[in-house]
PDB file of C-alpha atoms in Angstrom:
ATOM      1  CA  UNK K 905    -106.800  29.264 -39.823  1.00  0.00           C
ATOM      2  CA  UNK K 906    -103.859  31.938 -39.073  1.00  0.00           C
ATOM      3  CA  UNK K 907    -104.251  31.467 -35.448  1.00  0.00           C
ATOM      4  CA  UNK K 908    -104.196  27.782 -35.951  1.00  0.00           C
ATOM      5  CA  UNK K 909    -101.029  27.972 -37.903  1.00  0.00           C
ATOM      6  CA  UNK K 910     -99.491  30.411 -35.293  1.00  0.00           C
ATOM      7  CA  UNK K 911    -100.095  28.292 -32.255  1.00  0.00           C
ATOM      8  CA  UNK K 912     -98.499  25.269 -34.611  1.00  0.00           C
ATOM      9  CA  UNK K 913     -95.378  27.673 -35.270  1.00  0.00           C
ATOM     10  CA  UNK K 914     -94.950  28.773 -31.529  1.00  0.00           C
ATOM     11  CA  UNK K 915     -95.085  24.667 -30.570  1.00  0.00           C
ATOM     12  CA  UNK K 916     -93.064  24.033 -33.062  1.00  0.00           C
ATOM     13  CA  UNK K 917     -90.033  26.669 -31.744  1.00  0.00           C
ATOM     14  CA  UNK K 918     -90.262  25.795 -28.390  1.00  0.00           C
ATOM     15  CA  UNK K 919     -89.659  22.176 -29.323  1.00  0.00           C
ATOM     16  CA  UNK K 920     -86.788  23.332 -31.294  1.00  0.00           C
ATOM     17  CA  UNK K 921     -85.758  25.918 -28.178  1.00  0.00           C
ATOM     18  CA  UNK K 922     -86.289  22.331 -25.789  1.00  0.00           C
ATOM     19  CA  UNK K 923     -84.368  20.116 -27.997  1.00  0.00           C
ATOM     20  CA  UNK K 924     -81.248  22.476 -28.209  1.00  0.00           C
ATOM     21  CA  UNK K 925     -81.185  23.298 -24.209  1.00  0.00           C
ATOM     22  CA  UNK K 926     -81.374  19.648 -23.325  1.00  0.00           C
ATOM     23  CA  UNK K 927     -78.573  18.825 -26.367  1.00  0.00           C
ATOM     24  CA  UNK K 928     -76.400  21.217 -24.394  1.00  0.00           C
ATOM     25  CA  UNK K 929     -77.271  19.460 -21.266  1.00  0.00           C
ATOM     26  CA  UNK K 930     -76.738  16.284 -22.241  1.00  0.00           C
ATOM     27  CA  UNK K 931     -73.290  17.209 -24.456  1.00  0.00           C
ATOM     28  CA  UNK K 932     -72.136  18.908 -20.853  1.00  0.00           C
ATOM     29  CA  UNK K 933     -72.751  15.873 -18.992  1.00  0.00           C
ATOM     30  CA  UNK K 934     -70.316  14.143 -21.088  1.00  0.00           C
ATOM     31  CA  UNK K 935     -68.073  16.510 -20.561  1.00  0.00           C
ATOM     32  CA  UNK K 936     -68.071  16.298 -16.748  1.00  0.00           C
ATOM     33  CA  UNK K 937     -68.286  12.623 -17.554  1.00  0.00           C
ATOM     34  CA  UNK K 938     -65.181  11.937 -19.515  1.00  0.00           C
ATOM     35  CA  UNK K 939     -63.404  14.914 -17.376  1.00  0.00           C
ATOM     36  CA  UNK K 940     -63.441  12.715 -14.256  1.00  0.00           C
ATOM     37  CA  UNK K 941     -61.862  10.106 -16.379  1.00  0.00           C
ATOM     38  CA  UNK K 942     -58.166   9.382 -14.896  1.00  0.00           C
ATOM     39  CA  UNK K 943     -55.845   9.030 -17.828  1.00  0.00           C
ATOM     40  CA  UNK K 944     -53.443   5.808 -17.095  1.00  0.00           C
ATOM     41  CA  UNK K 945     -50.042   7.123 -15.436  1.00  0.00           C
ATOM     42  CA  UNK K 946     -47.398   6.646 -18.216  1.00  0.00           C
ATOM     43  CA  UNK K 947     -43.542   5.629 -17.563  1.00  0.00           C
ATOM     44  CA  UNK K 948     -41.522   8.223 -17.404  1.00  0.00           C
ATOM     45  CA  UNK K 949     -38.305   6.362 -18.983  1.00  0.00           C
ATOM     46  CA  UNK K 950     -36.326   9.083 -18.395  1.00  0.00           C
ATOM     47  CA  UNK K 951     -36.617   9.202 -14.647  1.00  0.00           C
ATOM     48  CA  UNK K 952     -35.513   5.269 -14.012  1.00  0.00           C
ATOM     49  CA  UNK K 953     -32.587   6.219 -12.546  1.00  0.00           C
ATOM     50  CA  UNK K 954     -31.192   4.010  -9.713  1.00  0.00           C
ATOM     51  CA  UNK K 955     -27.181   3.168  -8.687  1.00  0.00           C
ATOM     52  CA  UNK K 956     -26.007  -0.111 -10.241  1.00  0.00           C
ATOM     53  CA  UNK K 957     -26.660  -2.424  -7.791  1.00  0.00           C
ATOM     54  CA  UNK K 958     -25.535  -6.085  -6.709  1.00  0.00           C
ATOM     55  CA  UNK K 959     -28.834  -6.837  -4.858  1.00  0.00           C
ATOM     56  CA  UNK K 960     -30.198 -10.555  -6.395  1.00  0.00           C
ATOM     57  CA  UNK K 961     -33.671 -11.134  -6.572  1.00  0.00           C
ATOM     58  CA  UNK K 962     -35.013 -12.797  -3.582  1.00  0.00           C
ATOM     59  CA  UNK K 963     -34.572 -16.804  -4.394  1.00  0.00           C
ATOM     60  CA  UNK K 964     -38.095 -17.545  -3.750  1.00  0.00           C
ATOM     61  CA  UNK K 965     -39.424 -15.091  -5.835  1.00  0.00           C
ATOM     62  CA  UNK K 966     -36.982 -16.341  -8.966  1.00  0.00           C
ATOM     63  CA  UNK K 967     -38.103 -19.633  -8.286  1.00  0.00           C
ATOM     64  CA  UNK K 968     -42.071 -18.994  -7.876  1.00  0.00           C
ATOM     65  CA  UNK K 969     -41.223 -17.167 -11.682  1.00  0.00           C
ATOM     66  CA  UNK K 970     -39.622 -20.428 -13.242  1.00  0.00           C
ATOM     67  CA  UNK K 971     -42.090 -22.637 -11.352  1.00  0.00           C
ATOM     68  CA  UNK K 972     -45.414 -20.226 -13.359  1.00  0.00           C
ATOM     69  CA  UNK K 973     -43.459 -20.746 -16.393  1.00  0.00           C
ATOM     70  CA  UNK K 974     -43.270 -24.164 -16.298  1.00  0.00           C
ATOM     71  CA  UNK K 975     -46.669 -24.564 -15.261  1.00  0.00           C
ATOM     72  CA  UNK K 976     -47.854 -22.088 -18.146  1.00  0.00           C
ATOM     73  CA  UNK K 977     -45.711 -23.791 -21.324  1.00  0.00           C
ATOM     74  CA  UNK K 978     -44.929 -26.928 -22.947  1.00  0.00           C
ATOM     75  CA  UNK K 979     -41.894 -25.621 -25.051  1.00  0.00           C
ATOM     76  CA  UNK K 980     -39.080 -23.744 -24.652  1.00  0.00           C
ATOM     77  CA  UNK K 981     -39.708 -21.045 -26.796  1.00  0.00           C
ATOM     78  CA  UNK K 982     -43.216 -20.831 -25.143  1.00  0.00           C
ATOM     79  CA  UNK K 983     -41.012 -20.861 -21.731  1.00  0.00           C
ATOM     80  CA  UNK K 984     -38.502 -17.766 -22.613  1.00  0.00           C
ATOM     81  CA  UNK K 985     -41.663 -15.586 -24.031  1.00  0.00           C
ATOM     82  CA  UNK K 986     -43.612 -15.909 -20.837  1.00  0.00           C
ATOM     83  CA  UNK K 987     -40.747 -15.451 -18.575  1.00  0.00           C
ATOM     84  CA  UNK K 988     -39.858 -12.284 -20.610  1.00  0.00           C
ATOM     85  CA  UNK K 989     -43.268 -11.333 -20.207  1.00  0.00           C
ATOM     86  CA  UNK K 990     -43.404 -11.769 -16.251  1.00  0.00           C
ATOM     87  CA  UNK K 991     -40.110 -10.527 -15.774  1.00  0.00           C
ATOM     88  CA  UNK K 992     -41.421  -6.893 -17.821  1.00  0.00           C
ATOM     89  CA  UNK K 993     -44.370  -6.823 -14.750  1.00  0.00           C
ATOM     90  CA  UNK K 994     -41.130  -6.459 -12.585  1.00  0.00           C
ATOM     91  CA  UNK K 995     -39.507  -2.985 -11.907  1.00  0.00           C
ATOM     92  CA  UNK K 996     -36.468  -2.601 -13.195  1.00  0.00           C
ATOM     93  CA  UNK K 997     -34.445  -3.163 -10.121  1.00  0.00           C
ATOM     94  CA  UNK K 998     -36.251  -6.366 -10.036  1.00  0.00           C
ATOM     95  CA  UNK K 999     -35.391  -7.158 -13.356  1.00  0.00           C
ATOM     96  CA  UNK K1000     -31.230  -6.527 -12.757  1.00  0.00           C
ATOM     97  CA  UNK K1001     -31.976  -9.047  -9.506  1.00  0.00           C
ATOM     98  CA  UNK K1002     -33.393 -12.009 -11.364  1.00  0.00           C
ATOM     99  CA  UNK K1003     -30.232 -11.820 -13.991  1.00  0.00           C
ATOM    100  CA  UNK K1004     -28.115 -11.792 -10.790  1.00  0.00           C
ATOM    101  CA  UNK K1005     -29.750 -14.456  -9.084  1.00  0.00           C
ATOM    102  CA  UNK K1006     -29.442 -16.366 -12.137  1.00  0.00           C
ATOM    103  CA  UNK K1007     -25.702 -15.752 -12.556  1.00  0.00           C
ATOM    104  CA  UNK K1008     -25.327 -16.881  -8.943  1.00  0.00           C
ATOM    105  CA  UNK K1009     -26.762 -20.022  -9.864  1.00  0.00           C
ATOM    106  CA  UNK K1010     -25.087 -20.650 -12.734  1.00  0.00           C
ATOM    107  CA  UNK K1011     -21.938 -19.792 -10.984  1.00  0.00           C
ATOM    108  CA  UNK K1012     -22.680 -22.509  -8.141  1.00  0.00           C
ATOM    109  CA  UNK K1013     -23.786 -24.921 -10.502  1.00  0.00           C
ATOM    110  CA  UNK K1014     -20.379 -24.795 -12.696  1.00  0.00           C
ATOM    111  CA  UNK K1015     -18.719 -27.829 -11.220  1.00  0.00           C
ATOM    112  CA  UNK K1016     -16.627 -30.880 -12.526  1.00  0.00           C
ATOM    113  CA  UNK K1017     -19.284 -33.481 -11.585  1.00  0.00           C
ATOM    114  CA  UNK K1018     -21.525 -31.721 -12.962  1.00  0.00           C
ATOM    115  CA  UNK K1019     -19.767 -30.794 -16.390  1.00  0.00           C
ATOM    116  CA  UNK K1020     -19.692 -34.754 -16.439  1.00  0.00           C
ATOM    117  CA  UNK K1021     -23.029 -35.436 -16.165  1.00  0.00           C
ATOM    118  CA  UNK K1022     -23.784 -33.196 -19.283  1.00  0.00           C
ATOM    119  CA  UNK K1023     -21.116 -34.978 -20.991  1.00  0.00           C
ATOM    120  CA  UNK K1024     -22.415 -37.848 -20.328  1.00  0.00           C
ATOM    121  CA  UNK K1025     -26.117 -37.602 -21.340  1.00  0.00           C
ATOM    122  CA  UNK K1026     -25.177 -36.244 -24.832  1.00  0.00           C
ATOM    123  CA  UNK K1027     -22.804 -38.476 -25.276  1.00  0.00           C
ATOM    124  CA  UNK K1028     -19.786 -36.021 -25.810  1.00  0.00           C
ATOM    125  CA  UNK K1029     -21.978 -33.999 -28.151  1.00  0.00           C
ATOM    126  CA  UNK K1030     -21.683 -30.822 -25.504  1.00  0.00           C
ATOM    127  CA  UNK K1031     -18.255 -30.541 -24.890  1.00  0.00           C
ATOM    128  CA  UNK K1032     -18.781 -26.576 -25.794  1.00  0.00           C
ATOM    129  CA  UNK K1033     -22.018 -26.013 -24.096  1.00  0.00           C
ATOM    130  CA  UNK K1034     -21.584 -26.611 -20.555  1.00  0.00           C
ATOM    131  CA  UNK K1035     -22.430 -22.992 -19.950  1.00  0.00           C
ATOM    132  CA  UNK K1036     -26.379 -23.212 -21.584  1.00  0.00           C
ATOM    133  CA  UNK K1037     -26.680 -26.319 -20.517  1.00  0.00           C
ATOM    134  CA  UNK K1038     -26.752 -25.423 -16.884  1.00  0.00           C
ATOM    135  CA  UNK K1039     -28.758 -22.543 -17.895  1.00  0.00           C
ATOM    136  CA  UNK K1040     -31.178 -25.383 -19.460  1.00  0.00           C
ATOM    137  CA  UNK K1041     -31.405 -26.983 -15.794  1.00  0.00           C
ATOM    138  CA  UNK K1042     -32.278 -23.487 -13.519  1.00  0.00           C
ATOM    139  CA  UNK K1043     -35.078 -23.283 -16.404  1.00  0.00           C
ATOM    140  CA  UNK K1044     -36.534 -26.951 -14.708  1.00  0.00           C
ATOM    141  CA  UNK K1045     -37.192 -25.587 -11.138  1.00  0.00           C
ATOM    142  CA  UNK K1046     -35.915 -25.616  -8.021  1.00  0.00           C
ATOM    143  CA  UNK K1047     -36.120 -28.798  -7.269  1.00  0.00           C
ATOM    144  CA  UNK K1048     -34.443 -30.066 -10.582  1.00  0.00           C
ATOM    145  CA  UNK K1049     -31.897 -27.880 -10.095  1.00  0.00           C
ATOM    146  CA  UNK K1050     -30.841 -28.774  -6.222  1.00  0.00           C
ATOM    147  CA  UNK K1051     -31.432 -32.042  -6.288  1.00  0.00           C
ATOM    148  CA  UNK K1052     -28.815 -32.509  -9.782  1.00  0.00           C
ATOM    149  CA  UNK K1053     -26.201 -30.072  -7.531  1.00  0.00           C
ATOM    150  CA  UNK K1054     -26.696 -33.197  -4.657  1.00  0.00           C
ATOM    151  CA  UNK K1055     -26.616 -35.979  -7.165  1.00  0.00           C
ATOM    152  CA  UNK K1056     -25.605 -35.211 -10.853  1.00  0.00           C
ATOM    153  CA  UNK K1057     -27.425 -38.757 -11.216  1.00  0.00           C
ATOM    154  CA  UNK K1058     -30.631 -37.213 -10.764  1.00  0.00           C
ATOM    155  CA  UNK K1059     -30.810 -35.917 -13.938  1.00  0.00           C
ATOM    156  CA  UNK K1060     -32.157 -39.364 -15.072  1.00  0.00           C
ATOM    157  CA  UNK K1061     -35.322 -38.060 -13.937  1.00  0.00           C
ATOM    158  CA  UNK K1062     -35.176 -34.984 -16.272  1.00  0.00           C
ATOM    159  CA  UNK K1063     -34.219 -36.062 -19.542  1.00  0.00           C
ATOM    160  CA  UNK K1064     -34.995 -38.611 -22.071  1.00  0.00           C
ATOM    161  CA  UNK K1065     -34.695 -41.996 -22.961  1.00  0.00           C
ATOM    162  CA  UNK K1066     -31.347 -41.244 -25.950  1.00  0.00           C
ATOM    163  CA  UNK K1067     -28.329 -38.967 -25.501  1.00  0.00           C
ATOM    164  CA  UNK K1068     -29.239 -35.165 -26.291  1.00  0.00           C
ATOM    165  CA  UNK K1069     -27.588 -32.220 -25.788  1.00  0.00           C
ATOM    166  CA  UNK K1070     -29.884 -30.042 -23.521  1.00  0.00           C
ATOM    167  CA  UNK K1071     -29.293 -26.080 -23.688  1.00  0.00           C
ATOM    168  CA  UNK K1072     -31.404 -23.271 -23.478  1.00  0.00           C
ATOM    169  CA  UNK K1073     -28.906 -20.052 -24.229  1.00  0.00           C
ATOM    170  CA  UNK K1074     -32.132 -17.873 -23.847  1.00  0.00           C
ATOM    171  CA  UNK K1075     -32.994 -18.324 -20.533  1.00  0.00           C
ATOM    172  CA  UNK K1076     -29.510 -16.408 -19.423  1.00  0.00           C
ATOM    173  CA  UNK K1077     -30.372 -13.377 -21.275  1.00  0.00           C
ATOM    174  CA  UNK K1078     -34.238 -12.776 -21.005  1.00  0.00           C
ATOM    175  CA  UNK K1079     -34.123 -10.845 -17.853  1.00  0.00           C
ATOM    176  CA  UNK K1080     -31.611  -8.457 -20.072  1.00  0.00           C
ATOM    177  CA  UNK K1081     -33.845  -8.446 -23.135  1.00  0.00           C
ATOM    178  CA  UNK K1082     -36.981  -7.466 -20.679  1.00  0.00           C
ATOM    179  CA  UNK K1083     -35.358  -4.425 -18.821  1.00  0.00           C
ATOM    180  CA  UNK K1084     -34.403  -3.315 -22.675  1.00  0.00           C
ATOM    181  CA  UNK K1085     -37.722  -3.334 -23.518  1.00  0.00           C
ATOM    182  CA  UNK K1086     -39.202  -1.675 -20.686  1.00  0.00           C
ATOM    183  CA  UNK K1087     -36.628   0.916 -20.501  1.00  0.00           C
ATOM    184  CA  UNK K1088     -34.644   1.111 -23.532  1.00  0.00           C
ATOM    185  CA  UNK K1089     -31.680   0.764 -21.879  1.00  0.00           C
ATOM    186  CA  UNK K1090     -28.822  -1.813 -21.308  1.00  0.00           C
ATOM    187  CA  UNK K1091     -29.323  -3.950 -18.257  1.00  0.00           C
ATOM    188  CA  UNK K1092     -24.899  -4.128 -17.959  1.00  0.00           C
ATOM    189  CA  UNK K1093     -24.785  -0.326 -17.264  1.00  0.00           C
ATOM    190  CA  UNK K1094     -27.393  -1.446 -13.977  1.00  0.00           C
ATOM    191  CA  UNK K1095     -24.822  -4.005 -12.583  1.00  0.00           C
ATOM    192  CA  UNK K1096     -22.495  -3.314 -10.149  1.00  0.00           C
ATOM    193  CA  UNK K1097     -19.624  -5.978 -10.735  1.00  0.00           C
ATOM    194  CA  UNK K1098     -17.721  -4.187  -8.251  1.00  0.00           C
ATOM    195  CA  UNK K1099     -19.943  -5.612  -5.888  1.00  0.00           C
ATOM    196  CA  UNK K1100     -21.308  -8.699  -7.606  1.00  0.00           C
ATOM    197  CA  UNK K1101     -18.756 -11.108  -8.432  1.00  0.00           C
ATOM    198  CA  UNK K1102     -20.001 -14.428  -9.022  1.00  0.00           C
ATOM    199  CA  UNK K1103     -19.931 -14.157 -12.650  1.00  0.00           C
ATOM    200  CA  UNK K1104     -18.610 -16.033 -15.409  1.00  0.00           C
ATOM    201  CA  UNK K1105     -15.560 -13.910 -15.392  1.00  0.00           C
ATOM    202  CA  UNK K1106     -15.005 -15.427 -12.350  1.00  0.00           C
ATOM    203  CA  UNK K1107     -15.453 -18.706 -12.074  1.00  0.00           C
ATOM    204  CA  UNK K1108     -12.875 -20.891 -10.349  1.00  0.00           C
ATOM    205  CA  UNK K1109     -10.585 -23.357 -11.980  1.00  0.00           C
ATOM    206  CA  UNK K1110     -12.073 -26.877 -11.717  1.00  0.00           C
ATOM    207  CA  UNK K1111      -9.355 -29.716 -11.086  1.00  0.00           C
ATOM    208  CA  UNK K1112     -11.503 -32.569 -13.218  1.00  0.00           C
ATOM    209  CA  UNK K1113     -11.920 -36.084 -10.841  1.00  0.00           C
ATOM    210  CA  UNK K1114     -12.940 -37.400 -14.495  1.00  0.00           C
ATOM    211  CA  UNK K1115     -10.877 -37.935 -18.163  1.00  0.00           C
ATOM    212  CA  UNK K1116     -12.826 -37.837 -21.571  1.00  0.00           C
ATOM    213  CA  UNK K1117     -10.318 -40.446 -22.463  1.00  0.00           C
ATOM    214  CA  UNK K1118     -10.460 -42.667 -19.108  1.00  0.00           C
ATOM    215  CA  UNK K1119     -14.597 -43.286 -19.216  1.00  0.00           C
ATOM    216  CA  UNK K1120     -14.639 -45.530 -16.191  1.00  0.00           C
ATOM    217  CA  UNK K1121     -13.360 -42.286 -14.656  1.00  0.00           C
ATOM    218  CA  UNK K1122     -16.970 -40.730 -15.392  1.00  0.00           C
ATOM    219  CA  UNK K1123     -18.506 -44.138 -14.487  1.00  0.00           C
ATOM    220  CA  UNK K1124     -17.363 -43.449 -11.402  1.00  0.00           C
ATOM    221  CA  UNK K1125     -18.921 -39.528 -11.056  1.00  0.00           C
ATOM    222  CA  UNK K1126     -22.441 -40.592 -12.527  1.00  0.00           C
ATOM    223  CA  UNK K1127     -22.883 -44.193 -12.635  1.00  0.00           C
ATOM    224  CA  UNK K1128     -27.030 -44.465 -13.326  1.00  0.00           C
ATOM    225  CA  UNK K1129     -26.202 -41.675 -16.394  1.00  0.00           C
ATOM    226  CA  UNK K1130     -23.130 -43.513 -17.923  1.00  0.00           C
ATOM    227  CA  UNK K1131     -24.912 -46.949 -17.577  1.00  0.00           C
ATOM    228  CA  UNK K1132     -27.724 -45.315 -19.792  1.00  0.00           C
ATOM    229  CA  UNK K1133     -26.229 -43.186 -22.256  1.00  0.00           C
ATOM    230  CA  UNK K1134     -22.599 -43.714 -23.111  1.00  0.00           C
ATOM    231  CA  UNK K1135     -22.355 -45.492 -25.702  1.00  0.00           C
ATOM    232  CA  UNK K1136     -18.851 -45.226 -27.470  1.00  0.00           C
TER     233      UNK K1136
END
């Protein structure tokens, strides 16, 4: 009986012997294992450091970013989140470019026939937002916003059936609020306005072919719009 409970002791420690070696085995595979693991690369904030620059974003590239947008969302709100979202896969450099291309826009777009045609469709209800209302129409796409530069009529297309003021004071800054939150820094200090200078600061004086108090005079710059929606 002793020899039969010695032989079941010995077993019984070399299990025990077994069980710990291959513990250590296994506990030092998943060391090797999780060692070979690549931890993500982090952003350095700190070292973003690049001259302020004047360089736009190349105009396709904006464009193909409004174009997802608008393919992507059925409200504005909806439309400014996912552009800030897109606009934060960007680099930073990137992100200073689309502002710029957008203030290029906006300074092309700020014309008298224009400013007339937003007049118009709200009825003289955006006297004071010619500024986000043109930043309402670069959010519509390329082709909204060219073919309304041709023809200010073509907005008849884009808007609805009763006067409205359209505006979107968002859209101008989202590429600003994006670089802040990837870098926790303000995009101005990025811009190089020495450079740069179609900005609002400079926009040129407008000599108006059109009088809030002659309407036949803005008749005359957007005929299909005033037909439709003046209606004082």
């Amino acid at each position: 009986m002793r020899h039969h409970y010695f032989f079941l002791s010995f077993s019984l420690l070399l299990s025990g012997i077994n069980y710990g070696q291959n513990t250590k085995v296994n506990q030092n595979e998943l060391l090797t294992s999780t060692d070979s693991i690549e931890a993500a690369p982090r952003i350095n904030l700190d070292s973003i450091h690049f001259a302020p620059s004047s360089e736009m974003l190349d105009e396709e590239s904006y464009w193909k970013i409004i174009e997802n947008s608008l393919k992507e969302t059925t409200t504005q709100e909806d439309q400014e989140l996912f552009l800030a979202s897109a606009l934060e896969k960007l680099s930073p450099k990137e992100m200073i470019g689309f502002r710029l291309r957008t203030d290029k826009l906006m300074f092309d777009s700020y014309t008298s026939n224009l400013w007339c045609a937003n007049y118009i469709i709200s009825n003289g209800a955006a006297d004071d937002g010619f500024d986000y209302f043109r930043c309402w129409l670069i959010s519509r796409g390329k082709d909204a916003y060219y073919k309304t530069q041709e023809n200010p009529d073509y907005l008849v297309n884009l808007v609805g059936n009763e006067p409205h003021a359209y505006d979107f004071e968002g859209f101008w800054y989202v590429a600003n609020n994006a670089f802040k939150n990837l870098t926790n820094k303000e995009a101005e200090a990025y811009i190089d306005y020495e450079k740069f200078k179609t900005t609002d600061e400079n926009y040129p004086i407008l000599e108006f072919n059109w009088n809030v108090d002659d309407p036949k005079t803005m008749e005359k710059v957007c005929p299909v719009l005033f037909k439709k929606f003046w209606k004082k």
